[in-house]
JSON list of C-alpha atoms in Angstrom, two decimals:
[
{"chain": "A", "resi": 277, "resn": "GLU", "atom": "CA", "xyz": [9.97, 11.65, 1.40]},
{"chain": "A", "resi": 278, "resn": "THR", "atom": "CA", "xyz": [9.40, 8.61, -0.81]},
{"chain": "A", "resi": 279, "resn": "GLY", "atom": "CA", "xyz": [10.02, 10.21, -4.16]},
{"chain": "A", "resi": 280, "resn": "VAL", "atom": "CA", "xyz": [6.14, 9.94, -4.93]},
{"chain": "A", "resi": 281, "resn": "THR", "atom": "CA", "xyz": [4.22, 13.34, -4.42]},
{"chain": "A", "resi": 282, "resn": "GLN", "atom": "CA", "xyz": [0.42, 13.62, -4.41]},
{"chain": "A", "resi": 283, "resn": "THR", "atom": "CA", "xyz": [-1.55, 16.79, -4.78]},
{"chain": "A", "resi": 284, "resn": "PRO", "atom": "CA", "xyz": [-3.74, 17.89, -3.09]},
{"chain": "A", "resi": 285, "resn": "ARG", "atom": "CA", "xyz": [-3.36, 16.32, 0.31]},
{"chain": "A", "resi": 286, "resn": "HIS", "atom": "CA", "xyz": [-7.02, 17.09, 1.18]},
{"chain": "A", "resi": 287, "resn": "LEU", "atom": "CA", "xyz": [-9.99, 17.54, -0.90]},
{"chain": "A", "resi": 288, "resn": "VAL", "atom": "CA", "xyz": [-13.66, 18.25, -0.28]},
{"chain": "A", "resi": 289, "resn": "MET", "atom": "CA", "xyz": [-15.88, 18.11, -3.09]},
{"chain": "A", "resi": 290, "resn": "GLY", "atom": "CA", "xyz": [-19.74, 18.05, -3.83]},
{"chain": "A", "resi": 291, "resn": "MET", "atom": "CA", "xyz": [-21.35, 15.26, -5.62]},
{"chain": "A", "resi": 292, "resn": "THR", "atom": "CA", "xyz": [-21.68, 17.44, -8.86]},
{"chain": "A", "resi": 293, "resn": "ASN", "atom": "CA", "xyz": [-18.13, 18.81, -8.86]},
{"chain": "A", "resi": 294, "resn": "LYS", "atom": "CA", "xyz": [-15.24, 17.68, -11.28]},
{"chain": "A", "resi": 295, "resn": "LYS", "atom": "CA", "xyz": [-11.90, 17.38, -9.59]},
{"chain": "A", "resi": 296, "resn": "SER", "atom": "CA", "xyz": [-8.56, 15.78, -10.32]},
{"chain": "A", "resi": 297, "resn": "LEU", "atom": "CA", "xyz": [-5.86, 14.08, -8.16]},
{"chain": "A", "resi": 298, "resn": "LYS", "atom": "CA", "xyz": [-2.22, 14.31, -9.14]},
{"chain": "A", "resi": 299, "resn": "CYS", "atom": "CA", "xyz": [0.62, 11.95, -8.72]},
{"chain": "A", "resi": 300, "resn": "GLU", "atom": "CA", "xyz": [4.20, 12.60, -9.50]},
{"chain": "A", "resi": 301, "resn": "GLN", "atom": "CA", "xyz": [7.20, 10.26, -9.11]},
{"chain": "A", "resi": 302, "resn": "HIS", "atom": "CA", "xyz": [10.80, 11.27, -9.33]},
{"chain": "A", "resi": 303, "resn": "LEU", "atom": "CA", "xyz": [12.19, 7.82, -9.19]},
{"chain": "A", "resi": 304, "resn": "GLY", "atom": "CA", "xyz": [12.39, 6.86, -12.86]},
{"chain": "A", "resi": 305, "resn": "HIS", "atom": "CA", "xyz": [9.78, 4.12, -12.37]},
{"chain": "A", "resi": 306, "resn": "ASN", "atom": "CA", "xyz": [7.83, 2.54, -15.14]},
{"chain": "A", "resi": 307, "resn": "ALA", "atom": "CA", "xyz": [4.80, 1.35, -13.41]},
{"chain": "A", "resi": 308, "resn": "MET", "atom": "CA", "xyz": [2.19, 3.50, -11.34]},
{"chain": "A", "resi": 309, "resn": "TYR", "atom": "CA", "xyz": [-0.91, 2.57, -9.39]},
{"chain": "A", "resi": 310, "resn": "TRP", "atom": "CA", "xyz": [-3.88, 4.00, -7.88]},
{"chain": "A", "resi": 311, "resn": "TYR", "atom": "CA", "xyz": [-5.32, 2.49, -4.69]},
{"chain": "A", "resi": 312, "resn": "LYS", "atom": "CA", "xyz": [-8.37, 3.31, -2.60]},
{"chain": "A", "resi": 313, "resn": "GLN", "atom": "CA", "xyz": [-8.11, 2.96, 1.14]},
{"chain": "A", "resi": 314, "resn": "SER", "atom": "CA", "xyz": [-11.39, 2.96, 2.99]},
{"chain": "A", "resi": 315, "resn": "ALA", "atom": "CA", "xyz": [-11.84, 2.76, 6.66]},
{"chain": "A", "resi": 316, "resn": "LYS", "atom": "CA", "xyz": [-11.86, -0.89, 7.82]},
{"chain": "A", "resi": 317, "resn": "LYS", "atom": "CA", "xyz": [-11.29, -2.28, 4.37]},
{"chain": "A", "resi": 318, "resn": "PRO", "atom": "CA", "xyz": [-8.22, -3.72, 2.76]},
{"chain": "A", "resi": 319, "resn": "LEU", "atom": "CA", "xyz": [-6.49, -1.60, 0.27]},
{"chain": "A", "resi": 320, "resn": "GLU", "atom": "CA", "xyz": [-8.27, -1.81, -3.15]},
{"chain": "A", "resi": 321, "resn": "LEU", "atom": "CA", "xyz": [-6.44, -1.65, -6.32]},
{"chain": "A", "resi": 322, "resn": "MET", "atom": "CA", "xyz": [-8.06, 0.62, -8.79]},
{"chain": "A", "resi": 323, "resn": "PHE", "atom": "CA", "xyz": [-5.70, 1.07, -11.78]},
{"chain": "A", "resi": 324, "resn": "VAL", "atom": "CA", "xyz": [-2.36, -0.05, -13.15]},
{"chain": "A", "resi": 325, "resn": "TYR", "atom": "CA", "xyz": [-0.31, 1.69, -15.79]},
{"chain": "A", "resi": 326, "resn": "ASN", "atom": "CA", "xyz": [2.97, 0.20, -17.14]},
{"chain": "A", "resi": 327, "resn": "PHE", "atom": "CA", "xyz": [4.97, 2.28, -19.56]},
{"chain": "A", "resi": 328, "resn": "LYS", "atom": "CA", "xyz": [1.92, 4.74, -19.75]},
{"chain": "A", "resi": 329, "resn": "GLU", "atom": "CA", "xyz": [-0.37, 2.06, -20.92]},
{"chain": "A", "resi": 330, "resn": "GLN", "atom": "CA", "xyz": [-3.26, 0.94, -18.61]},
{"chain": "A", "resi": 331, "resn": "THR", "atom": "CA", "xyz": [-2.89, -2.69, -17.75]},
{"chain": "A", "resi": 332, "resn": "GLU", "atom": "CA", "xyz": [-5.40, -3.10, -14.97]},
{"chain": "A", "resi": 333, "resn": "ASN", "atom": "CA", "xyz": [-8.85, -1.61, -14.36]},
{"chain": "A", "resi": 334, "resn": "ASN", "atom": "CA", "xyz": [-10.24, -3.38, -11.25]},
{"chain": "A", "resi": 335, "resn": "SER", "atom": "CA", "xyz": [-13.99, -2.81, -12.26]},
{"chain": "A", "resi": 336, "resn": "VAL", "atom": "CA", "xyz": [-13.82, 0.75, -11.11]},
{"chain": "A", "resi": 337, "resn": "PRO", "atom": "CA", "xyz": [-16.92, 2.92, -11.70]},
{"chain": "A", "resi": 338, "resn": "SER", "atom": "CA", "xyz": [-16.78, 5.21, -14.68]},
{"chain": "A", "resi": 339, "resn": "ARG", "atom": "CA", "xyz": [-16.95, 8.15, -12.40]},
{"chain": "A", "resi": 340, "resn": "PHE", "atom": "CA", "xyz": [-13.12, 7.72, -11.75]},
{"chain": "A", "resi": 341, "resn": "SER", "atom": "CA", "xyz": [-11.21, 8.19, -14.88]},
{"chain": "A", "resi": 342, "resn": "PRO", "atom": "CA", "xyz": [-7.43, 7.65, -14.90]},
{"chain": "A", "resi": 343, "resn": "GLU", "atom": "CA", "xyz": [-4.81, 9.45, -17.02]},
{"chain": "A", "resi": 344, "resn": "CYS", "atom": "CA", "xyz": [-1.03, 8.63, -17.47]},
{"chain": "A", "resi": 345, "resn": "PRO", "atom": "CA", "xyz": [0.59, 11.16, -19.95]},
{"chain": "A", "resi": 346, "resn": "ASN", "atom": "CA", "xyz": [3.93, 9.90, -19.22]},
{"chain": "A", "resi": 347, "resn": "SER", "atom": "CA", "xyz": [5.77, 7.51, -16.89]},
{"chain": "A", "resi": 348, "resn": "SER", "atom": "CA", "xyz": [6.19, 10.27, -14.17]},
{"chain": "A", "resi": 349, "resn": "HIS", "atom": "CA", "xyz": [2.75, 11.63, -13.85]},
{"chain": "A", "resi": 350, "resn": "LEU", "atom": "CA", "xyz": [-0.59, 9.86, -13.06]},
{"chain": "A", "resi": 351, "resn": "PHE", "atom": "CA", "xyz": [-3.91, 11.59, -12.63]},
{"chain": "A", "resi": 352, "resn": "LEU", "atom": "CA", "xyz": [-7.42, 10.48, -11.23]},
{"chain": "A", "resi": 353, "resn": "HIS", "atom": "CA", "xyz": [-10.21, 12.47, -12.69]},
{"chain": "A", "resi": 354, "resn": "LEU", "atom": "CA", "xyz": [-13.27, 12.59, -10.53]},
{"chain": "A", "resi": 355, "resn": "HIS", "atom": "CA", "xyz": [-16.87, 13.54, -11.47]},
{"chain": "A", "resi": 356, "resn": "THR", "atom": "CA", "xyz": [-20.27, 12.90, -9.95]},
{"chain": "A", "resi": 357, "resn": "LEU", "atom": "CA", "xyz": [-18.79, 11.11, -6.99]},
{"chain": "A", "resi": 358, "resn": "GLN", "atom": "CA", "xyz": [-21.00, 9.59, -4.18]},
{"chain": "A", "resi": 359, "resn": "PRO", "atom": "CA", "xyz": [-20.31, 9.90, -0.44]},
{"chain": "A", "resi": 360, "resn": "GLU", "atom": "CA", "xyz": [-19.27, 6.46, -0.27]},
{"chain": "A", "resi": 361, "resn": "ASP", "atom": "CA", "xyz": [-16.25, 7.34, -2.53]},
{"chain": "A", "resi": 362, "resn": "SER", "atom": "CA", "xyz": [-14.69, 9.40, 0.51]},
{"chain": "A", "resi": 363, "resn": "ALA", "atom": "CA", "xyz": [-11.53, 7.69, 1.30]},
{"chain": "A", "resi": 364, "resn": "LEU", "atom": "CA", "xyz": [-7.75, 7.96, 1.30]},
{"chain": "A", "resi": 365, "resn": "TYR", "atom": "CA", "xyz": [-6.55, 7.65, -2.31]},
{"chain": "A", "resi": 366, "resn": "LEU", "atom": "CA", "xyz": [-2.86, 6.42, -2.69]},
{"chain": "A", "resi": 367, "resn": "CYS", "atom": "CA", "xyz": [-0.61, 6.67, -5.57]},
{"chain": "A", "resi": 368, "resn": "ALA", "atom": "CA", "xyz": [2.25, 4.09, -5.82]},
{"chain": "A", "resi": 369, "resn": "SER", "atom": "CA", "xyz": [5.02, 3.17, -8.39]},
{"chain": "A", "resi": 370, "resn": "THR", "atom": "CA", "xyz": [7.47, 0.51, -8.95]},
{"chain": "A", "resi": 371, "resn": "THR", "atom": "CA", "xyz": [10.44, 0.02, -11.17]},
{"chain": "A", "resi": 372, "resn": "ASP", "atom": "CA", "xyz": [8.69, -2.58, -13.32]},
{"chain": "A", "resi": 373, "resn": "ARG", "atom": "CA", "xyz": [6.26, -5.50, -12.79]},
{"chain": "A", "resi": 374, "resn": "ALA", "atom": "CA", "xyz": [8.84, -7.86, -11.41]},
{"chain": "A", "resi": 375, "resn": "ARG", "atom": "CA", "xyz": [7.55, -9.79, -8.25]},
{"chain": "A", "resi": 376, "resn": "ASN", "atom": "CA", "xyz": [10.42, -8.89, -6.29]},
{"chain": "A", "resi": 377, "resn": "THR", "atom": "CA", "xyz": [10.14, -5.24, -6.48]},
{"chain": "A", "resi": 378, "resn": "GLU", "atom": "CA", "xyz": [8.73, -2.99, -3.81]},
{"chain": "A", "resi": 379, "resn": "ALA", "atom": "CA", "xyz": [6.11, -0.28, -4.30]},
{"chain": "A", "resi": 380, "resn": "PHE", "atom": "CA", "xyz": [6.79, 3.20, -3.19]},
{"chain": "A", "resi": 381, "resn": "PHE", "atom": "CA", "xyz": [3.72, 5.18, -1.96]},
{"chain": "A", "resi": 382, "resn": "GLY", "atom": "CA", "xyz": [2.76, 8.79, -1.95]},
{"chain": "A", "resi": 383, "resn": "GLN", "atom": "CA", "xyz": [1.14, 10.43, 1.23]},
{"chain": "A", "resi": 384, "resn": "GLY", "atom": "CA", "xyz": [-2.22, 10.07, -0.23]},
{"chain": "A", "resi": 385, "resn": "THR", "atom": "CA", "xyz": [-5.13, 12.45, -0.88]},
{"chain": "A", "resi": 386, "resn": "ARG", "atom": "CA", "xyz": [-7.84, 12.51, 1.73]},
{"chain": "A", "resi": 387, "resn": "LEU", "atom": "CA", "xyz": [-11.14, 12.85, -0.34]},
{"chain": "A", "resi": 388, "resn": "THR", "atom": "CA", "xyz": [-14.41, 13.83, 1.31]},
{"chain": "A", "resi": 389, "resn": "VAL", "atom": "CA", "xyz": [-17.53, 13.77, -0.84]},
{"chain": "A", "resi": 390, "resn": "VAL", "atom": "CA", "xyz": [-20.39, 15.93, 0.62]},
{"chain": "B", "resi": 45, "resn": "ALA", "atom": "CA", "xyz": [-3.83, -17.40, -6.52]},
{"chain": "B", "resi": 46, "resn": "GLN", "atom": "CA", "xyz": [-1.77, -15.43, -3.98]},
{"chain": "B", "resi": 47, "resn": "SER", "atom": "CA", "xyz": [-3.14, -13.85, -0.80]},
{"chain": "B", "resi": 48, "resn": "VAL", "atom": "CA", "xyz": [-2.01, -12.73, 2.82]},
{"chain": "B", "resi": 49, "resn": "THR", "atom": "CA", "xyz": [-3.97, -13.01, 6.03]},
{"chain": "B", "resi": 50, "resn": "GLN", "atom": "CA", "xyz": [-3.04, -10.95, 9.01]},
{"chain": "B", "resi": 51, "resn": "LEU", "atom": "CA", "xyz": [-4.23, -12.31, 12.32]},
{"chain": "B", "resi": 52, "resn": "GLY", "atom": "CA", "xyz": [-5.43, -9.76, 14.84]},
{"chain": "B", "resi": 53, "resn": "SER", "atom": "CA", "xyz": [-6.61, -6.39, 13.69]},
{"chain": "B", "resi": 54, "resn": "HIS", "atom": "CA", "xyz": [-5.44, -4.67, 16.82]},
{"chain": "B", "resi": 55, "resn": "VAL", "atom": "CA", "xyz": [-2.37, -5.56, 18.94]},
{"chain": "B", "resi": 56, "resn": "SER", "atom": "CA", "xyz": [-1.36, -3.57, 22.27]},
{"chain": "B", "resi": 57, "resn": "VAL", "atom": "CA", "xyz": [2.00, -3.99, 23.77]},
{"chain": "B", "resi": 58, "resn": "SER", "atom": "CA", "xyz": [3.82, -2.09, 26.69]},
{"chain": "B", "resi": 59, "resn": "GLU", "atom": "CA", "xyz": [6.65, -0.04, 25.91]},
{"chain": "B", "resi": 60, "resn": "GLY", "atom": "CA", "xyz": [9.86, -2.15, 25.89]},
{"chain": "B", "resi": 61, "resn": "ALA", "atom": "CA", "xyz": [7.91, -5.31, 25.16]},
{"chain": "B", "resi": 62, "resn": "LEU", "atom": "CA", "xyz": [8.27, -7.79, 22.31]},
{"chain": "B", "resi": 63, "resn": "VAL", "atom": "CA", "xyz": [6.23, -6.71, 19.13]},
{"chain": "B", "resi": 64, "resn": "LEU", "atom": "CA", "xyz": [4.79, -9.81, 17.08]},
{"chain": "B", "resi": 65, "resn": "LEU", "atom": "CA", "xyz": [2.58, -9.07, 14.29]},
{"chain": "B", "resi": 66, "resn": "ARG", "atom": "CA", "xyz": [1.39, -12.05, 12.31]},
{"chain": "B", "resi": 67, "resn": "CYS", "atom": "CA", "xyz": [1.19, -12.73, 8.52]},
{"chain": "B", "resi": 68, "resn": "ASN", "atom": "CA", "xyz": [0.41, -16.03, 6.74]},
{"chain": "B", "resi": 69, "resn": "TYR", "atom": "CA", "xyz": [0.49, -16.20, 2.99]},
{"chain": "B", "resi": 70, "resn": "SER", "atom": "CA", "xyz": [-1.16, -18.21, 0.40]},
{"chain": "B", "resi": 71, "resn": "SER", "atom": "CA", "xyz": [0.83, -18.92, -2.84]},
{"chain": "B", "resi": 72, "resn": "SER", "atom": "CA", "xyz": [1.24, -21.54, -5.47]},
{"chain": "B", "resi": 73, "resn": "VAL", "atom": "CA", "xyz": [4.72, -20.13, -6.35]},
{"chain": "B", "resi": 74, "resn": "PRO", "atom": "CA", "xyz": [7.64, -18.89, -4.18]},
{"chain": "B", "resi": 75, "resn": "PRO", "atom": "CA", "xyz": [6.06, -15.66, -2.66]},
{"chain": "B", "resi": 76, "resn": "TYR", "atom": "CA", "xyz": [7.74, -12.29, -2.58]},
{"chain": "B", "resi": 77, "resn": "LEU", "atom": "CA", "xyz": [6.50, -10.83, 0.71]},
{"chain": "B", "resi": 78, "resn": "PHE", "atom": "CA", "xyz": [6.56, -7.35, 2.21]},
{"chain": "B", "resi": 79, "resn": "TRP", "atom": "CA", "xyz": [5.84, -5.43, 5.28]},
{"chain": "B", "resi": 80, "resn": "TYR", "atom": "CA", "xyz": [4.62, -1.89, 5.33]},
{"chain": "B", "resi": 81, "resn": "VAL", "atom": "CA", "xyz": [3.90, 0.75, 7.94]},
{"chain": "B", "resi": 82, "resn": "GLN", "atom": "CA", "xyz": [1.45, 3.53, 7.81]},
{"chain": "B", "resi": 83, "resn": "TYR", "atom": "CA", "xyz": [1.25, 6.43, 10.29]},
{"chain": "B", "resi": 84, "resn": "PRO", "atom": "CA", "xyz": [-1.92, 8.28, 10.54]},
{"chain": "B", "resi": 85, "resn": "ASN", "atom": "CA", "xyz": [-2.88, 10.25, 7.13]},
{"chain": "B", "resi": 86, "resn": "GLN", "atom": "CA", "xyz": [0.31, 9.13, 5.52]},
{"chain": "B", "resi": 87, "resn": "GLY", "atom": "CA", "xyz": [1.12, 6.74, 2.81]},
{"chain": "B", "resi": 88, "resn": "LEU", "atom": "CA", "xyz": [2.76, 3.30, 3.32]},
{"chain": "B", "resi": 89, "resn": "GLN", "atom": "CA", "xyz": [6.38, 3.02, 3.88]},
{"chain": "B", "resi": 90, "resn": "LEU", "atom": "CA", "xyz": [8.35, -0.09, 3.34]},
{"chain": "B", "resi": 91, "resn": "LEU", "atom": "CA", "xyz": [9.72, -1.83, 6.32]},
{"chain": "B", "resi": 92, "resn": "LEU", "atom": "CA", "xyz": [11.21, -4.92, 4.76]},
{"chain": "B", "resi": 93, "resn": "LYS", "atom": "CA", "xyz": [10.85, -7.41, 2.02]},
{"chain": "B", "resi": 94, "resn": "TYR", "atom": "CA", "xyz": [11.56, -11.13, 1.49]},
{"chain": "B", "resi": 95, "resn": "THR", "atom": "CA", "xyz": [12.84, -11.94, -1.95]},
{"chain": "B", "resi": 96, "resn": "SER", "atom": "CA", "xyz": [14.21, -15.50, -1.34]},
{"chain": "B", "resi": 97, "resn": "ALA", "atom": "CA", "xyz": [17.69, -14.46, -0.59]},
{"chain": "B", "resi": 98, "resn": "ALA", "atom": "CA", "xyz": [17.49, -15.09, 3.13]},
{"chain": "B", "resi": 99, "resn": "THR", "atom": "CA", "xyz": [14.88, -16.39, 5.46]},
{"chain": "B", "resi": 100, "resn": "LEU", "atom": "CA", "xyz": [15.45, -13.77, 8.27]},
{"chain": "B", "resi": 101, "resn": "VAL", "atom": "CA", "xyz": [15.01, -10.31, 6.77]},
{"chain": "B", "resi": 102, "resn": "LYS", "atom": "CA", "xyz": [16.07, -7.22, 8.75]},
{"chain": "B", "resi": 103, "resn": "GLY", "atom": "CA", "xyz": [14.29, -4.01, 8.02]},
{"chain": "B", "resi": 104, "resn": "ILE", "atom": "CA", "xyz": [14.16, -0.49, 9.31]},
{"chain": "B", "resi": 105, "resn": "ASN", "atom": "CA", "xyz": [13.53, 0.87, 12.86]},
{"chain": "B", "resi": 106, "resn": "GLY", "atom": "CA", "xyz": [14.69, -2.42, 14.36]},
{"chain": "B", "resi": 107, "resn": "PHE", "atom": "CA", "xyz": [12.00, -4.57, 12.83]},
{"chain": "B", "resi": 108, "resn": "GLU", "atom": "CA", "xyz": [12.68, -8.06, 11.28]},
{"chain": "B", "resi": 109, "resn": "ALA", "atom": "CA", "xyz": [10.67, -10.80, 9.91]},
{"chain": "B", "resi": 110, "resn": "GLU", "atom": "CA", "xyz": [11.32, -14.49, 9.29]},
{"chain": "B", "resi": 111, "resn": "PHE", "atom": "CA", "xyz": [10.03, -16.44, 6.27]},
{"chain": "B", "resi": 112, "resn": "LYS", "atom": "CA", "xyz": [8.90, -19.87, 7.25]},
{"chain": "B", "resi": 113, "resn": "LYS", "atom": "CA", "xyz": [7.67, -22.04, 4.30]},
{"chain": "B", "resi": 114, "resn": "SER", "atom": "CA", "xyz": [6.67, -24.89, 6.56]},
{"chain": "B", "resi": 115, "resn": "GLU", "atom": "CA", "xyz": [4.33, -22.70, 8.37]},
{"chain": "B", "resi": 116, "resn": "THR", "atom": "CA", "xyz": [3.48, -20.30, 5.32]},
{"chain": "B", "resi": 117, "resn": "SER", "atom": "CA", "xyz": [4.23, -17.44, 7.69]},
{"chain": "B", "resi": 118, "resn": "PHE", "atom": "CA", "xyz": [6.10, -14.08, 7.53]},
{"chain": "B", "resi": 119, "resn": "HIS", "atom": "CA", "xyz": [5.61, -12.63, 10.88]},
{"chain": "B", "resi": 120, "resn": "LEU", "atom": "CA", "xyz": [7.05, -9.23, 11.95]},
{"chain": "B", "resi": 121, "resn": "THR", "atom": "CA", "xyz": [8.89, -8.78, 15.15]},
{"chain": "B", "resi": 122, "resn": "LYS", "atom": "CA", "xyz": [10.74, -6.05, 17.20]},
{"chain": "B", "resi": 123, "resn": "PRO", "atom": "CA", "xyz": [12.35, -6.92, 20.43]},
{"chain": "B", "resi": 124, "resn": "SER", "atom": "CA", "xyz": [11.57, -3.79, 22.15]},
{"chain": "B", "resi": 125, "resn": "ALA", "atom": "CA", "xyz": [8.55, -1.56, 21.37]},
{"chain": "B", "resi": 126, "resn": "HIS", "atom": "CA", "xyz": [8.96, 2.32, 21.22]},
{"chain": "B", "resi": 127, "resn": "MET", "atom": "CA", "xyz": [6.11, 4.80, 21.36]},
{"chain": "B", "resi": 128, "resn": "SER", "atom": "CA", "xyz": [6.89, 5.90, 17.87]},
{"chain": "B", "resi": 129, "resn": "ASP", "atom": "CA", "xyz": [6.00, 2.28, 16.57]},
{"chain": "B", "resi": 130, "resn": "ALA", "atom": "CA", "xyz": [2.37, 3.01, 17.08]},
{"chain": "B", "resi": 131, "resn": "ALA", "atom": "CA", "xyz": [0.89, 2.80, 13.59]},
{"chain": "B", "resi": 132, "resn": "GLU", "atom": "CA", "xyz": [-0.86, 0.45, 11.08]},
{"chain": "B", "resi": 133, "resn": "TYR", "atom": "CA", "xyz": [1.13, -2.30, 9.67]},
{"chain": "B", "resi": 134, "resn": "PHE", "atom": "CA", "xyz": [0.31, -4.26, 6.39]},
{"chain": "B", "resi": 135, "resn": "CYS", "atom": "CA", "xyz": [1.58, -7.47, 5.14]},
{"chain": "B", "resi": 136, "resn": "ALA", "atom": "CA", "xyz": [1.64, -7.76, 1.39]},
{"chain": "B", "resi": 137, "resn": "VAL", "atom": "CA", "xyz": [2.59, -10.18, -1.53]},
{"chain": "B", "resi": 138, "resn": "ASN", "atom": "CA", "xyz": [3.41, -9.10, -5.02]},
{"chain": "B", "resi": 139, "resn": "THR", "atom": "CA", "xyz": [2.23, -11.21, -7.90]},
{"chain": "B", "resi": 140, "resn": "GLY", "atom": "CA", "xyz": [3.83, -9.00, -10.53]},
{"chain": "B", "resi": 141, "resn": "ASN", "atom": "CA", "xyz": [0.33, -7.82, -11.72]},
{"chain": "B", "resi": 142, "resn": "GLN", "atom": "CA", "xyz": [-0.41, -6.32, -8.35]},
{"chain": "B", "resi": 143, "resn": "PHE", "atom": "CA", "xyz": [0.22, -6.24, -4.59]},
{"chain": "B", "resi": 144, "resn": "TYR", "atom": "CA", "xyz": [-2.15, -7.90, -2.45]},
{"chain": "B", "resi": 145, "resn": "PHE", "atom": "CA", "xyz": [-2.37, -6.38, 1.00]},
{"chain": "B", "resi": 146, "resn": "GLY", "atom": "CA", "xyz": [-3.75, -7.83, 4.29]},
{"chain": "B", "resi": 147, "resn": "THR", "atom": "CA", "xyz": [-6.28, -5.98, 6.17]},
{"chain": "B", "resi": 148, "resn": "GLY", "atom": "CA", "xyz": [-3.74, -4.52, 8.36]},
{"chain": "B", "resi": 149, "resn": "THR", "atom": "CA", "xyz": [-2.84, -4.50, 12.20]},
{"chain": "B", "resi": 150, "resn": "SER", "atom": "CA", "xyz": [-3.07, -1.48, 14.26]},
{"chain": "B", "resi": 151, "resn": "LEU", "atom": "CA", "xyz": [-0.28, -1.36, 16.94]},
{"chain": "B", "resi": 152, "resn": "THR", "atom": "CA", "xyz": [-0.78, 0.38, 20.25]},
{"chain": "B", "resi": 153, "resn": "VAL", "atom": "CA", "xyz": [2.02, 0.97, 22.46]},
{"chain": "B", "resi": 154, "resn": "ILE", "atom": "CA", "xyz": [1.28, 1.52, 26.10]},
{"chain": "B", "resi": 155, "resn": "PRO", "atom": "CA", "xyz": [3.56, 3.79, 28.11]}
]
């Protein structure tokens, strides 16, 4: 248990569906991240939020829409996804943006787009 | 720019043998380096981190890593592999804006 909880753990959705991924951290951290992990590829940073403000959008397609209502919660809204979006989506948090701080990861949501 | 490179996408060792996973970094400023482990269908778990306090860093599960500036390396070692060490291992550098991860090394432990 890392203090970062992601739901659901598994999700299968059609290309016309709309779904949301949820991340919650109980660590009092101020920065939260979405990463995409595809097979045989490095982890890809998608979005960064610091004190609820989005500070990074790593050229992510608009079919992925993040939301950070407070420092403890992070959502990733999904719509009209493509099969190549199937991956493990990881949420992470850090105390702040200092370089010596480690990231705490959730267990991920395994997304399959059919 | 900062980055890390992991040499060897797959490493196999016998149970009880030395584990050595390689990571080299590139950084124009003193780097802050991390090793993470990932078990199947799980998130990443911190093994250890280097933040300039000591060059030899001890982590969880008997792992350690040595920061060598002259070689720009931060290799992960464990004296004796256990079956439970089979997993994916990631080296990472934190720039403050984001973490840059290596491509990962899959460790197989042979009974």
